[in-house]
CSV table of N, CA and C in Angstrom, one decimal:
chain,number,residue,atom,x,y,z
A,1,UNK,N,-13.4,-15.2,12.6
A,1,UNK,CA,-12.8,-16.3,13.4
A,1,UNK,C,-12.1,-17.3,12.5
A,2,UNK,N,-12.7,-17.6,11.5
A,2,UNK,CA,-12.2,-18.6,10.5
A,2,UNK,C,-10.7,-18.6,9.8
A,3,UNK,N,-10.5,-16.9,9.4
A,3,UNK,CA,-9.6,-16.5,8.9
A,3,UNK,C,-8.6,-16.6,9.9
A,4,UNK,N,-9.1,-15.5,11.2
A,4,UNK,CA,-7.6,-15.9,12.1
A,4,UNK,C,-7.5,-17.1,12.5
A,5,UNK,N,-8.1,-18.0,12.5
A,5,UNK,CA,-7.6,-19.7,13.1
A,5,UNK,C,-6.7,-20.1,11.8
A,6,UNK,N,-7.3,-19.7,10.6
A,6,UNK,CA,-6.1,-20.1,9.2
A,6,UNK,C,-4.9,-19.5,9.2
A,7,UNK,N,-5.0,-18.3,9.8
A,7,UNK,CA,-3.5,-17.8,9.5
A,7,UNK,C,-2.7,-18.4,10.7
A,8,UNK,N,-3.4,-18.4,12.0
A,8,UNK,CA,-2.7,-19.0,13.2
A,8,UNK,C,-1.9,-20.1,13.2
A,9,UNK,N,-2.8,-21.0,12.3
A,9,UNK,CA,-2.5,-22.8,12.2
A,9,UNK,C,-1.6,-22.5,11.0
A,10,UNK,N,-1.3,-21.8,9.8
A,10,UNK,CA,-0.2,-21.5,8.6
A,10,UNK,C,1.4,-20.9,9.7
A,11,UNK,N,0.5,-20.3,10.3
A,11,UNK,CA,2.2,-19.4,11.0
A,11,UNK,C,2.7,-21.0,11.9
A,12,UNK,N,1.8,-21.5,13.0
A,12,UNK,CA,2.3,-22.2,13.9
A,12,UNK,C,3.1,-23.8,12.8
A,13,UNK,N,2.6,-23.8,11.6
A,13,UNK,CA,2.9,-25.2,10.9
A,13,UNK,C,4.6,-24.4,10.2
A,14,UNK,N,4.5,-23.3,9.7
A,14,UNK,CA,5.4,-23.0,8.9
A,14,UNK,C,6.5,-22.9,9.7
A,15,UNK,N,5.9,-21.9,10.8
A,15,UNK,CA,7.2,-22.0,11.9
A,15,UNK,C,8.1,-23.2,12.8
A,16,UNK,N,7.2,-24.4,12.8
A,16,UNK,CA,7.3,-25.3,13.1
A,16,UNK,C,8.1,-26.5,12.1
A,17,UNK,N,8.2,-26.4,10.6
A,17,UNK,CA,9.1,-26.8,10.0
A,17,UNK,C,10.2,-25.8,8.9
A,18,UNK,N,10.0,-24.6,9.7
A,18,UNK,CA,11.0,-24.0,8.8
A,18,UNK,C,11.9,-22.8,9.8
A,19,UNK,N,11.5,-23.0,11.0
A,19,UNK,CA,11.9,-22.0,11.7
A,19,UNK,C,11.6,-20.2,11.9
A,20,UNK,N,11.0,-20.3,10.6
A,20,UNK,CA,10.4,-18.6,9.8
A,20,UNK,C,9.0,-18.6,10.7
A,21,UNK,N,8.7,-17.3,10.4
A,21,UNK,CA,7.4,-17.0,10.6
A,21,UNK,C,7.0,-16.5,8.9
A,22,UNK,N,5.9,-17.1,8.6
A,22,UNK,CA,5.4,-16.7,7.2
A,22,UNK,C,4.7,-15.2,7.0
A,23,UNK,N,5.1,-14.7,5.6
A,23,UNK,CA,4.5,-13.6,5.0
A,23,UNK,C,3.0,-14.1,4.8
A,24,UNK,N,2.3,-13.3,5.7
A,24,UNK,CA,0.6,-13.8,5.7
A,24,UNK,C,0.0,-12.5,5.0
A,25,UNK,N,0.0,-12.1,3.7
A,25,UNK,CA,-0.5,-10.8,2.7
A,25,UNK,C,-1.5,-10.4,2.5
A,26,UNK,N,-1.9,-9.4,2.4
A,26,UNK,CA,-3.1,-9.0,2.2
A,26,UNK,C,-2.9,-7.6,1.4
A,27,UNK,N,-4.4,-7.8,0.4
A,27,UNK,CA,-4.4,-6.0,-0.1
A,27,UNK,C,-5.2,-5.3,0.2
A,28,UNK,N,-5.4,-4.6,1.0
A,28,UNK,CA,-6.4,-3.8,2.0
A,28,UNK,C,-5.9,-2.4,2.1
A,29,UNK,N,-6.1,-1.7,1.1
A,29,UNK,CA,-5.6,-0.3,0.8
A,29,UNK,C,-6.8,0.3,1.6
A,30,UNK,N,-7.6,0.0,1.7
A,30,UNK,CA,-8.7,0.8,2.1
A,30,UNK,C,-9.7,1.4,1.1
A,31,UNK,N,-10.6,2.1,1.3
A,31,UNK,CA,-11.9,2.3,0.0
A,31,UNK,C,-12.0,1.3,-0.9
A,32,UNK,N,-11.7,2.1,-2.2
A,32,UNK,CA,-12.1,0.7,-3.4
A,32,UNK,C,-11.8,-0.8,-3.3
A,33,UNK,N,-9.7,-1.2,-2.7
A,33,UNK,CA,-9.4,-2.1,-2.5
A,33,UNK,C,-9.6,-2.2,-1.2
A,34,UNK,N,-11.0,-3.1,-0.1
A,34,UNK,CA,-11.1,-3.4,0.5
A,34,UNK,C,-11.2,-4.8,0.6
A,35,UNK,N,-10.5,-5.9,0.9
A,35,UNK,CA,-10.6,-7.2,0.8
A,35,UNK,C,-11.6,-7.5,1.7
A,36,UNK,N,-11.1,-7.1,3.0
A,36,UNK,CA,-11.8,-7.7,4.0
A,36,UNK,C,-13.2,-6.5,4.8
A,37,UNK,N,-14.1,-7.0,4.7
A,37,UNK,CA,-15.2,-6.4,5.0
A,37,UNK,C,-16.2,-6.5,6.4
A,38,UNK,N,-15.8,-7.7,7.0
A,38,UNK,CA,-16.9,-7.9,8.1
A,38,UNK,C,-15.8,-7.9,9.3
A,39,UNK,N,-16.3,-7.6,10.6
A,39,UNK,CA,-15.4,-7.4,11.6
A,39,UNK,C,-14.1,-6.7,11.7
A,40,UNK,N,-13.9,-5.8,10.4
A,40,UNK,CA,-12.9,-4.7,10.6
A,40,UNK,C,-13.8,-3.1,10.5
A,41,UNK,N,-12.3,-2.3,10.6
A,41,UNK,CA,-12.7,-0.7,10.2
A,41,UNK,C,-12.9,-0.8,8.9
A,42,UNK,N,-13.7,-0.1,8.6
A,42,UNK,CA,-13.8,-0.2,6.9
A,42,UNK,C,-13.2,1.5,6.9
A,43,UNK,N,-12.1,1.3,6.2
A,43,UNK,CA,-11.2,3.2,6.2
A,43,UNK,C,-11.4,3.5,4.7
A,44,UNK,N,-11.3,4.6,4.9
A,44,UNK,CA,-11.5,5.6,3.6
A,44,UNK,C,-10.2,5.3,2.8
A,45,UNK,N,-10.1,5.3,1.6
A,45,UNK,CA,-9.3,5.3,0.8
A,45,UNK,C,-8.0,6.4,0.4
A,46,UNK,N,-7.2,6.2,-0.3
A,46,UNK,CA,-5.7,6.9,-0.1
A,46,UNK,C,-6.4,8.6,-0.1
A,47,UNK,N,-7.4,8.9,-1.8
A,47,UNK,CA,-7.4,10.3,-2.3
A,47,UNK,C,-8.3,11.3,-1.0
A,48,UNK,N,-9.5,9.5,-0.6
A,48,UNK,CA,-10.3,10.4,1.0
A,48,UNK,C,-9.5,11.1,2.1
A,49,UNK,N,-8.5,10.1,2.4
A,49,UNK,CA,-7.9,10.5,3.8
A,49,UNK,C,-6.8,11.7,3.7
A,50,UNK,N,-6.2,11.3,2.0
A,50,UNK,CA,-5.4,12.1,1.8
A,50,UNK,C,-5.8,14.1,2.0
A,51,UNK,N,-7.4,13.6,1.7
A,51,UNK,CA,-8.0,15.2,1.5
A,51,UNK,C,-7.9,15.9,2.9
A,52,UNK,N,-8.0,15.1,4.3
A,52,UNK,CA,-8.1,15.7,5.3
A,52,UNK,C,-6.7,16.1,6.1
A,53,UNK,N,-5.9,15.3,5.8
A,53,UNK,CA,-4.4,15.7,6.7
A,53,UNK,C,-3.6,14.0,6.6
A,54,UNK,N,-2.3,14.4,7.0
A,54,UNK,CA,-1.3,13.6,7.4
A,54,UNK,C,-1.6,12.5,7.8
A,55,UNK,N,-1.8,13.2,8.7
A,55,UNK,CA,-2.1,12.4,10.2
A,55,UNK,C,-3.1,11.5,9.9
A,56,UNK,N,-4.2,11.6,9.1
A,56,UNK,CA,-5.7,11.0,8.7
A,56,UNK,C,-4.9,10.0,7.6
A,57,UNK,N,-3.9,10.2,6.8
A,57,UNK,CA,-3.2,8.8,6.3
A,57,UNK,C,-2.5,8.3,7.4
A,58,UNK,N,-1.9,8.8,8.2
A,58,UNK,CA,-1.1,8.1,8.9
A,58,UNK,C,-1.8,7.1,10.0
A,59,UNK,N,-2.9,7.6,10.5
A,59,UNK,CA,-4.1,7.0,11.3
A,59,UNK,C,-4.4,5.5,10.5
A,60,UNK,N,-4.9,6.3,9.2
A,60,UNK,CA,-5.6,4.6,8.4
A,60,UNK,C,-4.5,3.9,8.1
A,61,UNK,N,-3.1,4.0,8.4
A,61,UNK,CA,-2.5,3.0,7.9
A,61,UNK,C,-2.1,2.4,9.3
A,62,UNK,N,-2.1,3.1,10.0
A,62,UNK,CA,-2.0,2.3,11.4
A,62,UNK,C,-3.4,1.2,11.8
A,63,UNK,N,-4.9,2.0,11.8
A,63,UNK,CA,-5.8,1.0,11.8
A,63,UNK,C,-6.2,0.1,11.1
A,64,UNK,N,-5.8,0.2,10.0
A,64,UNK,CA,-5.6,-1.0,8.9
A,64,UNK,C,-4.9,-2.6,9.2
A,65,UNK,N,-3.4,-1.7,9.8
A,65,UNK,CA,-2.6,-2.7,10.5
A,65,UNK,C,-2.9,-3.6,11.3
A,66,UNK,N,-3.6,-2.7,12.4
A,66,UNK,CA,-4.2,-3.0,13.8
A,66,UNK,C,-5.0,-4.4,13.4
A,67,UNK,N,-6.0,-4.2,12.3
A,67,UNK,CA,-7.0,-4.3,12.3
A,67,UNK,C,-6.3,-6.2,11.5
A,68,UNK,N,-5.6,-6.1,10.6
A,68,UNK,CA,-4.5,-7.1,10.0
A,68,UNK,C,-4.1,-8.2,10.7
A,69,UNK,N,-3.6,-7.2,11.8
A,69,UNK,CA,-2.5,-8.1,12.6
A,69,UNK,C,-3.3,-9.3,13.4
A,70,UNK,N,-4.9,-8.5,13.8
A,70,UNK,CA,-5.5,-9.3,14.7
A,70,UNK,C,-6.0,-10.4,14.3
A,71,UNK,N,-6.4,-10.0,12.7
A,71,UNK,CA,-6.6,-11.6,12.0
A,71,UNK,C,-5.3,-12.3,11.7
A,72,UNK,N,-4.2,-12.4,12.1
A,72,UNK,CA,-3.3,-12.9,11.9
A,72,UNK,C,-2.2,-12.3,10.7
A,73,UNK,N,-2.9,-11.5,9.9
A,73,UNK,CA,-1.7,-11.5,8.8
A,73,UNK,C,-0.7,-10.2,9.4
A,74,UNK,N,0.8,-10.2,8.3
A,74,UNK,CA,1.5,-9.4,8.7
A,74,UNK,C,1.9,-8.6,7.9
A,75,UNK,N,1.8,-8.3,6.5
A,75,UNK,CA,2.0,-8.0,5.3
A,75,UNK,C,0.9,-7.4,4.6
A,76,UNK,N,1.3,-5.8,4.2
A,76,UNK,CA,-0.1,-5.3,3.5
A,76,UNK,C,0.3,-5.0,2.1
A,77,UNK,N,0.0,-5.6,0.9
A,77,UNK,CA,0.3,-4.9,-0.3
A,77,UNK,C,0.0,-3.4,-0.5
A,78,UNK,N,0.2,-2.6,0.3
A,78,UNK,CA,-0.4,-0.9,-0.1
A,78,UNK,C,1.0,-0.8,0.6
A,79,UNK,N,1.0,0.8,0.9
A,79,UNK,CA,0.3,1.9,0.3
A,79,UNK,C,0.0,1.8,-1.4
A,80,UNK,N,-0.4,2.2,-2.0
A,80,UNK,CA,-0.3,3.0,-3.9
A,80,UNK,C,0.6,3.7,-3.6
A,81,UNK,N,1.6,4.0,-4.8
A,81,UNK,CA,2.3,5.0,-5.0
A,81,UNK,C,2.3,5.5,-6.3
A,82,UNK,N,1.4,5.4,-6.4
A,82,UNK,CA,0.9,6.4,-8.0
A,82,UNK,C,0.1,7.3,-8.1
A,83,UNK,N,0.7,8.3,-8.8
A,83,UNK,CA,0.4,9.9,-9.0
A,83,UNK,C,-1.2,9.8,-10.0
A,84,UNK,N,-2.0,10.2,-9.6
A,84,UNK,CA,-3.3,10.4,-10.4
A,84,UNK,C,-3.3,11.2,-11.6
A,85,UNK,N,-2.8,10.7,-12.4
A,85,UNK,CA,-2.6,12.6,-13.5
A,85,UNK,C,-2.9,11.7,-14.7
A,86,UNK,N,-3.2,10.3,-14.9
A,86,UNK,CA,-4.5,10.1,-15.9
A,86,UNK,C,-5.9,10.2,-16.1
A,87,UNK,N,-6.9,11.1,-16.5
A,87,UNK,CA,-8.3,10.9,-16.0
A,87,UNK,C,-8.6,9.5,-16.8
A,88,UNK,N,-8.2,9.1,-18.1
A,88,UNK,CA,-8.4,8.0,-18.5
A,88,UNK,C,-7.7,6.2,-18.0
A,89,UNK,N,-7.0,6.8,-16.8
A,89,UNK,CA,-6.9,5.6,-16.0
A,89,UNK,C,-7.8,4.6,-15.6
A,90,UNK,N,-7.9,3.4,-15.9
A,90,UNK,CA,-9.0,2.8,-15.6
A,90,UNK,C,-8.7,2.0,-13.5
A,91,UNK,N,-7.8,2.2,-13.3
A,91,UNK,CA,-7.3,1.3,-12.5
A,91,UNK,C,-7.0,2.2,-11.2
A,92,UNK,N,-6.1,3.5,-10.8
A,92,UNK,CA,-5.6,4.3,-10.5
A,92,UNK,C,-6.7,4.8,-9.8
A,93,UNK,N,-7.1,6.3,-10.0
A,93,UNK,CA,-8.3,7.1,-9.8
A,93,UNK,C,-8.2,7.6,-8.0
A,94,UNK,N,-9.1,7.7,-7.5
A,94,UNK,CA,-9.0,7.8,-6.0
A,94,UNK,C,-8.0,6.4,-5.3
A,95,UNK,N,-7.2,5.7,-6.1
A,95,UNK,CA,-6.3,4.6,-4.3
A,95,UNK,C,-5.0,5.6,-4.7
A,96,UNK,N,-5.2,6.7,-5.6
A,96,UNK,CA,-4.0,7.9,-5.4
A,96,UNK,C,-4.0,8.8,-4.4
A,97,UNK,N,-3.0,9.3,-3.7
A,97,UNK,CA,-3.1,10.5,-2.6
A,97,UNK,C,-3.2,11.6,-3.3
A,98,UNK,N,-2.7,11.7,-4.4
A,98,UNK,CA,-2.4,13.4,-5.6
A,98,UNK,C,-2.5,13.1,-6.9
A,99,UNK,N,-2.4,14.2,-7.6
A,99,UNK,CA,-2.1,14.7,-8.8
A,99,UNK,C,-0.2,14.5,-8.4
A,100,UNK,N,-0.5,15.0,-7.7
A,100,UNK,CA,1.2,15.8,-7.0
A,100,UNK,C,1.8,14.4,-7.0
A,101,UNK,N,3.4,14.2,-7.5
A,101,UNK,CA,4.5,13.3,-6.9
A,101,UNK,C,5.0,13.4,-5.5
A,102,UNK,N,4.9,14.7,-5.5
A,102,UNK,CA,5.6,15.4,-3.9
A,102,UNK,C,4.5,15.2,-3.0
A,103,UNK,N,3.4,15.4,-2.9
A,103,UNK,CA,2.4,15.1,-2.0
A,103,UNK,C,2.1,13.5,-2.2
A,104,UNK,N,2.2,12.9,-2.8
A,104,UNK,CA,2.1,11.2,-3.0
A,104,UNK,C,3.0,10.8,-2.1
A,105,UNK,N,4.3,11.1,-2.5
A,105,UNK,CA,5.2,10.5,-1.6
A,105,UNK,C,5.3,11.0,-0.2
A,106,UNK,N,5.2,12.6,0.3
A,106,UNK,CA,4.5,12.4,1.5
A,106,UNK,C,4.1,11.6,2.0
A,107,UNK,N,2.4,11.4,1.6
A,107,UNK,CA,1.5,10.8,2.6
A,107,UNK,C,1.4,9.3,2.4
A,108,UNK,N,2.2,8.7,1.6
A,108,UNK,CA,2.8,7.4,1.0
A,108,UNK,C,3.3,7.3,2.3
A,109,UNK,N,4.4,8.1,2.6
A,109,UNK,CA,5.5,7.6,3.2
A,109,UNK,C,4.7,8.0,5.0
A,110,UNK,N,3.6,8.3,5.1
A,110,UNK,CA,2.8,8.7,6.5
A,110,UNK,C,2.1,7.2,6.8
A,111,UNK,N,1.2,7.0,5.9
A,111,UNK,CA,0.9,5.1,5.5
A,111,UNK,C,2.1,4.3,6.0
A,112,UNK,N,3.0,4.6,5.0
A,112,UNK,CA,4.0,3.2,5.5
A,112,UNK,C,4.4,3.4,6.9
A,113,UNK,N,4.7,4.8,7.9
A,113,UNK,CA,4.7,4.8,9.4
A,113,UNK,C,3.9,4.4,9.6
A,114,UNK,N,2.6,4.5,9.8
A,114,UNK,CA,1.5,4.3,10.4
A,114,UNK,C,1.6,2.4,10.2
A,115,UNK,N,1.9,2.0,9.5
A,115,UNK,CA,2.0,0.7,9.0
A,115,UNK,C,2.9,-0.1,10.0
A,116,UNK,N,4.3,0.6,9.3
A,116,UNK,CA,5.4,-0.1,10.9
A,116,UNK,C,5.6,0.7,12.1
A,117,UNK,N,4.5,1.6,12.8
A,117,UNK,CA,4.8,1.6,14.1
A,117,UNK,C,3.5,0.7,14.9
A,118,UNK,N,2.4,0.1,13.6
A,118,UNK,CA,1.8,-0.8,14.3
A,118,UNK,C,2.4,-2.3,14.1
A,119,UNK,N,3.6,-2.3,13.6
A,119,UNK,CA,4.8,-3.9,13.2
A,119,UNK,C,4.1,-4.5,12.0
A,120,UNK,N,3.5,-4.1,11.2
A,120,UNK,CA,3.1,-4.5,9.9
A,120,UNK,C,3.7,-4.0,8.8
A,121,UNK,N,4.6,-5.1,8.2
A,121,UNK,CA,5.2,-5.2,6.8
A,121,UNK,C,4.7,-3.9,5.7
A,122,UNK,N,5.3,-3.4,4.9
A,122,UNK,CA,4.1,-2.7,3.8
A,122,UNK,C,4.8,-3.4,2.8
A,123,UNK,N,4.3,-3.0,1.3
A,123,UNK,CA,5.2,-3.4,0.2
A,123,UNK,C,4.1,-2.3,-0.8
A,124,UNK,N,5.4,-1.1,-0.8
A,124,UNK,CA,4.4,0.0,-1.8
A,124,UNK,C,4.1,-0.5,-3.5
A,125,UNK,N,3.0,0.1,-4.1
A,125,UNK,CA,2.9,-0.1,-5.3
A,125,UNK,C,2.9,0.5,-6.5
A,126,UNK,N,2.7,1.0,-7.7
A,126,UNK,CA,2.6,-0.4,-8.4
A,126,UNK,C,4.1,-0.1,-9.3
A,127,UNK,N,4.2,0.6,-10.3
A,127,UNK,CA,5.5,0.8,-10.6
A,127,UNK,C,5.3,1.6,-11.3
A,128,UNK,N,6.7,2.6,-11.6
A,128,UNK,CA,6.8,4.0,-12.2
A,128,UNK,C,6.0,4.3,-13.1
A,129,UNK,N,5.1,5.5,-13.1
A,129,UNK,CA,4.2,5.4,-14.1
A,129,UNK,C,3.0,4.9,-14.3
A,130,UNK,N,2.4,3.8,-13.3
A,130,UNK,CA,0.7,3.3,-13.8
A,130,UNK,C,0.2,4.6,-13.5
A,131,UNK,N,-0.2,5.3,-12.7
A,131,UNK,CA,-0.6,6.5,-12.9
A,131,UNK,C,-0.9,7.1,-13.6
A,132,UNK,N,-0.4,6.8,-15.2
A,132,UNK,CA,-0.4,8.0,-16.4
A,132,UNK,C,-0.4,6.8,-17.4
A,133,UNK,N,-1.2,5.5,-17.0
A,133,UNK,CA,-1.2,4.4,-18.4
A,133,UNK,C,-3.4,4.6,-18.7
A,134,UNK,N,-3.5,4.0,-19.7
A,134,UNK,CA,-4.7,4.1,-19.7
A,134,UNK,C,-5.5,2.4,-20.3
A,135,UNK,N,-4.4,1.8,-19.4
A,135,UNK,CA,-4.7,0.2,-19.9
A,135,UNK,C,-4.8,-0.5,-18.3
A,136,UNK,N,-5.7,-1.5,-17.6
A,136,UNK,CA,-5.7,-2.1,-16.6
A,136,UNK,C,-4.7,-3.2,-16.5
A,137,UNK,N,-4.2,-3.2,-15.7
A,137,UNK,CA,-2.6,-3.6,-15.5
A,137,UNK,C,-2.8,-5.3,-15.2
A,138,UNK,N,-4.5,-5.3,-14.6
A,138,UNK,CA,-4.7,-6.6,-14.3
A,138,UNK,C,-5.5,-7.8,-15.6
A,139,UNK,N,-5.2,-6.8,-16.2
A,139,UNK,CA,-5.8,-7.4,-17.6
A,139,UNK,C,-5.3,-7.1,-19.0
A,140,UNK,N,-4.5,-6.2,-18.6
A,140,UNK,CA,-3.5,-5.6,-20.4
A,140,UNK,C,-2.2,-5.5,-19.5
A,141,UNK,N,-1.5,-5.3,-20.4
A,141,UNK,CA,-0.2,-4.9,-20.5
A,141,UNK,C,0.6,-3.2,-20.7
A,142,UNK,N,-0.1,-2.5,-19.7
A,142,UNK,CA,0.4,-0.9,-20.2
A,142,UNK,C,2.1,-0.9,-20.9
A,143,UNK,N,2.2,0.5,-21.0
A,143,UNK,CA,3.4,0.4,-21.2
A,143,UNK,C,3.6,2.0,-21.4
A,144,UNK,N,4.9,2.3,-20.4
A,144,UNK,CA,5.1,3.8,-20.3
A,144,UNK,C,6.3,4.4,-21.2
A,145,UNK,N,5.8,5.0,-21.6
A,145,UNK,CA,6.7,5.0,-22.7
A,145,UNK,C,7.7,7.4,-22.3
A,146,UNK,N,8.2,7.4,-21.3
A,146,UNK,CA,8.6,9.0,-21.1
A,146,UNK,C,10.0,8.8,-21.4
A,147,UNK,N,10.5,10.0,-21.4
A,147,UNK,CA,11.4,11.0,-21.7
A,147,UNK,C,12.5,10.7,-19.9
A,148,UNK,N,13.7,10.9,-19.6
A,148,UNK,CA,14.1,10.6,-18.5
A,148,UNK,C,14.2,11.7,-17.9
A,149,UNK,N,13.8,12.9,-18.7
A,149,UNK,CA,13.0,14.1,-17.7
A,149,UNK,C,11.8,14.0,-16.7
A,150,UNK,N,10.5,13.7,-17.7
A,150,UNK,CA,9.8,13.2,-17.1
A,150,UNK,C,9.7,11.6,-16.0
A,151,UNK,N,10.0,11.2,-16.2
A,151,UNK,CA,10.4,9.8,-15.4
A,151,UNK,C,11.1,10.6,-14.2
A,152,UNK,N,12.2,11.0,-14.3
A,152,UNK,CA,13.1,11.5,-12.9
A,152,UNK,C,12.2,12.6,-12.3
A,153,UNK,N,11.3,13.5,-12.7
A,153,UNK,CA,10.5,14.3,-12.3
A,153,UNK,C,9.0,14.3,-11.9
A,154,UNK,N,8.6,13.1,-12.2
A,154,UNK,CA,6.9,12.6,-11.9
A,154,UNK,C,7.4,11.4,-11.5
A,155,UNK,N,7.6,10.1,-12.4
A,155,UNK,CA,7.1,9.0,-11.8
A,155,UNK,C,8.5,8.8,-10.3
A,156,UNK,N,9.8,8.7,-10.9
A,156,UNK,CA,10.4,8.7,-10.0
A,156,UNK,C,10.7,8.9,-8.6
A,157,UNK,N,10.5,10.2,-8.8
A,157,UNK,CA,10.4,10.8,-7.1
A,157,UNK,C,9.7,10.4,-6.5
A,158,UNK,N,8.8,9.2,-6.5
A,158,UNK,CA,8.2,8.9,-5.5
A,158,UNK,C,9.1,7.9,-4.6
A,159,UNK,N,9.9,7.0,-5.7
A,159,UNK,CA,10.7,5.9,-5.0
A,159,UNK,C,11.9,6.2,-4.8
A,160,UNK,N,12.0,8.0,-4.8
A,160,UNK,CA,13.9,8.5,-4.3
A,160,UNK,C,13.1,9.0,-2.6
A,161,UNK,N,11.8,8.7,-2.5
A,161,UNK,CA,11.7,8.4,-0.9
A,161,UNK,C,12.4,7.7,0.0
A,162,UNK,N,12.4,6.3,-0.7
A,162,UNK,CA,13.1,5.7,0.2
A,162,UNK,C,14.7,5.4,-0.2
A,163,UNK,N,15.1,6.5,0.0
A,163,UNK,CA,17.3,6.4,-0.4
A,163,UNK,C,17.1,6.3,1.2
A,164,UNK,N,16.6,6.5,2.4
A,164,UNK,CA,17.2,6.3,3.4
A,164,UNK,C,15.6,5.6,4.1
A,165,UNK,N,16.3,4.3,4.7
A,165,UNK,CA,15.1,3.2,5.4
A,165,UNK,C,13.9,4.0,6.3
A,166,UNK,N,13.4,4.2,6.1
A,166,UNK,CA,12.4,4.6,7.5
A,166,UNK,C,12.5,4.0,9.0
A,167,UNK,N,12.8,5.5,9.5
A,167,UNK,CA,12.6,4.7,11.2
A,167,UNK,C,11.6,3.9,11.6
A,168,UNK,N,12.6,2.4,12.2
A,168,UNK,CA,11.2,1.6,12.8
A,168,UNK,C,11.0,1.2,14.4
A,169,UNK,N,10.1,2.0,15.1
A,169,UNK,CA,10.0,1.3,15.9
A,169,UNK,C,10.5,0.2,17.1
């Protein structure tokens, strides 16, 4: 209750002197990165849902939303869009859908539906390559150092998903 009366009274003040409705954010990937814990779904994480089907990403990114929107916010920092193919990743690990670039970006791009056919923002993450760093990004400085073979053929392809906008809704 606390939370949605805070985002209520931020949306109705911001909209009130700026005309906007505010980016109200959150990072609620689900499994490991769960922010929010009491009075939501608590969903399985990207490499869980990813193991059962599509649809089972496309589901949790819709109930995620659902679950978002009713506390007020609009905006989810997820899906991940990084490929798991470090074991020495400290950071990565299961909030990946694959090993695979091609199956990442799939069920990446099943999340982000599920996302905006429940009218919730996404903003995928993290950038080409954490996937394959072996430094925490929230605490070091990685640094990817490939070939533009590899880059255009692993990290890349995830973000030549979106050359064309996704249908919304």
């Amino acid at each position: 209750r606390q939370i949605r009366n805070l985002c209520q009274t931020l949306h109705e003040k911001v909209l009130e002197h700026t005309g906007h409705i505010p980016f109200i954010a959150i990072d609620q990937e689900g499994g490991l990165v769960t922010r929010m814990m009491k009075d939501v779904t608590f969903a399985a994480g990207p490499m869980t849902s990813s193991s059962v089907s599509e649809q089972a990403v496309y589901d949790t990114g819709k109930m995620l939303a659902y679950d978002m929107i009713q506390l007020g916010m609009n905006l989810n920092l997820a899906p991940s869009l990084d490929v798991n193919n470090n074991p020495n990743n400290p950071v990565i690990n299961v909030r990946s859908y694959s090993e695979n670039p091609e199956i990442v970006a799939e069920y990446m791009a099943e999340a982000v539906k599920g996302y905006h056919d429940a009218k919730m923002m996404t903003s995928v993450k993290h950038f080409p390559g954490h996937g394959d760093t072996a430094v925490d990004s929230h605490i070091g400085l990685p640094i990817v150092d490939f070939d533009d073979e590899r880059l255009n053929n692993v990290e890349l392809v995830l973000f030549y998903t979106f050359r064309e906008p996704l249908p919304m809704n």
